[in-house]
Short mmCIF file of C-alpha atoms in Angstrom, two decimals:
data_model
loop_
_atom_site.label_atom_id
_atom_site.label_comp_id
_atom_site.label_asym_id
_atom_site.label_seq_id
_atom_site.Cartn_x
_atom_site.Cartn_y
_atom_site.Cartn_z
CA MET A 1 129.20 104.89 66.06
CA GLU A 2 126.86 104.60 69.29
CA ASN A 3 129.18 106.77 71.09
CA PHE A 4 130.35 108.55 68.97
CA THR A 5 130.74 112.64 70.22
CA PRO A 6 132.73 115.19 68.04
CA TRP A 7 133.83 116.60 71.41
CA SER A 8 135.15 113.80 72.56
CA ALA A 9 137.31 112.98 69.39
CA LEU A 10 138.74 116.71 69.52
CA ALA A 11 139.78 116.62 73.43
CA GLY A 12 140.99 112.82 72.61
CA GLY A 13 143.04 114.19 69.29
CA ALA A 14 143.98 117.14 71.42
CA LEU A 15 146.13 114.79 74.00
CA ILE A 16 147.40 112.70 70.82
CA GLY A 17 149.28 115.37 69.42
CA LEU A 18 150.39 117.50 72.48
CA SER A 19 151.88 113.70 73.94
CA ALA A 20 153.68 113.55 69.89
CA ALA A 21 154.32 117.20 70.82
CA LEU A 22 155.82 116.76 74.36
CA LEU A 23 157.39 113.66 73.30
CA MET A 24 159.76 115.23 70.19
CA LEU A 25 159.89 118.65 72.07
CA PHE A 26 161.60 117.43 74.92
CA SER A 27 163.18 114.31 73.40
CA GLY A 28 163.36 114.15 69.74
CA LYS A 29 161.61 111.00 70.01
CA ILE A 30 158.37 109.72 67.46
CA ALA A 31 155.41 109.22 69.04
CA GLY A 32 154.52 105.45 66.69
CA ILE A 33 153.22 103.02 68.79
CA SER A 34 154.06 100.78 66.29
CA THR A 35 157.87 102.12 66.71
CA ILE A 36 157.47 102.09 70.67
CA ILE A 37 156.66 98.56 71.26
CA GLY A 38 158.74 97.36 68.41
CA GLY A 39 161.37 98.87 70.76
CA LEU A 40 160.53 97.08 73.48
CA LEU A 41 160.45 93.85 71.66
CA ASN A 42 164.45 94.63 70.80
CA PRO A 43 165.60 96.28 73.54
CA GLN A 44 168.48 99.02 73.03
CA LYS A 45 170.27 100.44 75.54
CA HIS A 46 169.07 103.06 76.98
CA GLU A 47 165.57 102.74 75.32
CA SER A 48 163.22 100.45 77.17
CA SER A 49 162.65 103.32 79.90
CA TRP A 50 161.21 105.95 78.32
CA ARG A 51 158.78 103.39 75.69
CA ALA A 52 157.76 101.55 78.79
CA ALA A 53 156.55 104.64 80.56
CA PHE A 54 155.04 105.85 77.53
CA LEU A 55 153.14 102.34 76.65
CA THR A 56 151.91 102.42 80.72
CA GLY A 57 150.65 105.90 80.67
CA MET A 58 148.84 105.34 77.52
CA ILE A 59 147.03 102.00 78.69
CA ALA A 60 146.29 104.11 82.51
CA SER A 61 144.93 107.03 80.59
CA PHE A 62 141.59 105.33 80.56
CA LEU A 63 141.55 104.86 84.54
CA ILE A 64 141.99 108.96 84.14
CA VAL A 65 139.52 109.77 81.79
CA ALA A 66 137.11 106.83 83.84
CA PRO A 67 135.39 109.56 85.95
CA PHE A 68 134.44 112.02 83.70
CA GLY A 69 132.35 109.58 82.19
CA PHE A 70 134.51 108.35 78.69
CA GLU A 71 133.50 104.61 78.19
CA LEU A 72 136.09 102.16 76.52
CA PRO A 73 134.18 100.59 73.10
CA ASN A 74 132.12 97.38 74.36
CA THR A 75 133.45 94.79 72.08
CA THR A 76 131.71 92.12 74.17
CA GLY A 77 129.01 91.04 71.39
CA GLU A 78 132.39 90.63 69.18
CA SER A 79 133.95 87.29 68.04
CA ILE A 80 137.46 86.53 69.42
CA VAL A 81 138.17 85.08 66.55
CA VAL A 82 137.47 88.23 64.37
CA VAL A 83 139.41 90.78 66.55
CA SER A 84 142.27 88.53 66.36
CA LEU A 85 142.03 88.78 63.38
CA ALA A 86 141.62 92.31 62.80
CA GLY A 87 144.72 93.09 65.18
CA LEU A 88 147.08 90.47 62.99
CA LEU A 89 146.10 92.57 60.46
CA VAL A 90 146.70 95.59 61.93
CA GLY A 91 150.27 94.28 62.89
CA PHE A 92 150.42 93.19 59.50
CA GLY A 93 150.09 96.65 58.43
CA THR A 94 151.62 98.31 60.35
CA ARG A 95 155.37 96.68 59.68
CA LEU A 96 154.46 96.33 55.60
CA GLY A 97 153.33 100.18 55.94
CA ASN A 98 157.28 100.72 57.99
CA GLY A 99 154.89 102.75 61.09
CA CYS A 100 151.25 103.08 62.12
CA THR A 101 148.10 105.00 62.14
CA SER A 102 149.38 107.02 64.98
CA GLY A 103 152.52 107.32 63.54
CA HIS A 104 151.94 108.40 60.05
CA GLY A 105 148.78 109.95 60.39
CA ILE A 106 149.29 112.25 63.42
CA ILE A 107 153.69 112.59 63.30
CA GLY A 108 153.91 111.92 59.88
CA LEU A 109 151.64 115.06 58.57
CA GLY A 110 152.73 117.15 61.16
CA ARG A 111 156.48 116.34 59.47
CA PHE A 112 154.69 116.86 55.94
CA SER A 113 156.69 113.57 55.04
CA LYS A 114 155.36 112.34 51.36
CA ARG A 115 155.44 108.74 53.09
CA SER A 116 153.00 109.02 55.63
CA ILE A 117 150.16 111.57 53.63
CA PHE A 118 150.18 107.71 51.37
CA ALA A 119 150.25 105.79 54.64
CA THR A 120 147.35 107.88 55.69
CA ILE A 121 145.35 108.42 52.31
CA ALA A 122 146.06 104.31 52.29
CA PHE A 123 144.54 103.44 55.80
CA MET A 124 141.56 105.99 55.42
CA ALA A 125 141.12 104.05 51.94
CA SER A 126 140.65 101.26 54.26
CA ALA A 127 138.79 102.16 56.82
CA PHE A 128 135.87 103.28 54.75
CA MET A 129 136.23 100.10 52.58
CA VAL A 130 136.10 98.11 55.93
CA VAL A 131 133.03 99.82 57.60
CA PHE A 132 131.15 99.80 53.74
CA VAL A 133 131.34 96.07 53.40
CA ARG A 134 130.36 95.15 57.63
CA ASN A 135 127.43 97.41 56.89
CA GLN A 136 126.38 96.33 53.54
CA PHE A 137 127.03 92.04 54.90
CA GLY A 138 127.71 92.43 58.60
CA ALA A 139 130.39 91.08 60.71
CA LEU A 140 133.32 89.18 58.57
#
């Protein structure tokens, strides 16, 4: 948590919520990134362009905020095996939980979905446990 500031976290959360609300308001689509990427991998008619635009905007957003002093976390000291394993576990958990943290935590909680409330509790509990284990035993 070297780079954590409450203002940047608040601004990031507000922008994510705003983008999710605008997507739902103007198109009725849910801004869960696992669903968006899943739709790109299994394209349906007239569904790929908005998904590609959303994903491109999400990736390119760093170019917009970089001049304001925001930086990506430095992961150069991390093991590529650990990072790859973590990514695979996140992907497996996303499919197992029928959605990702953004889908359940931002959209699902905003819609008062019971499934998303339980999923978000599971995500947060898992994150707390991983941080605790990592702090106690170092890198896995």
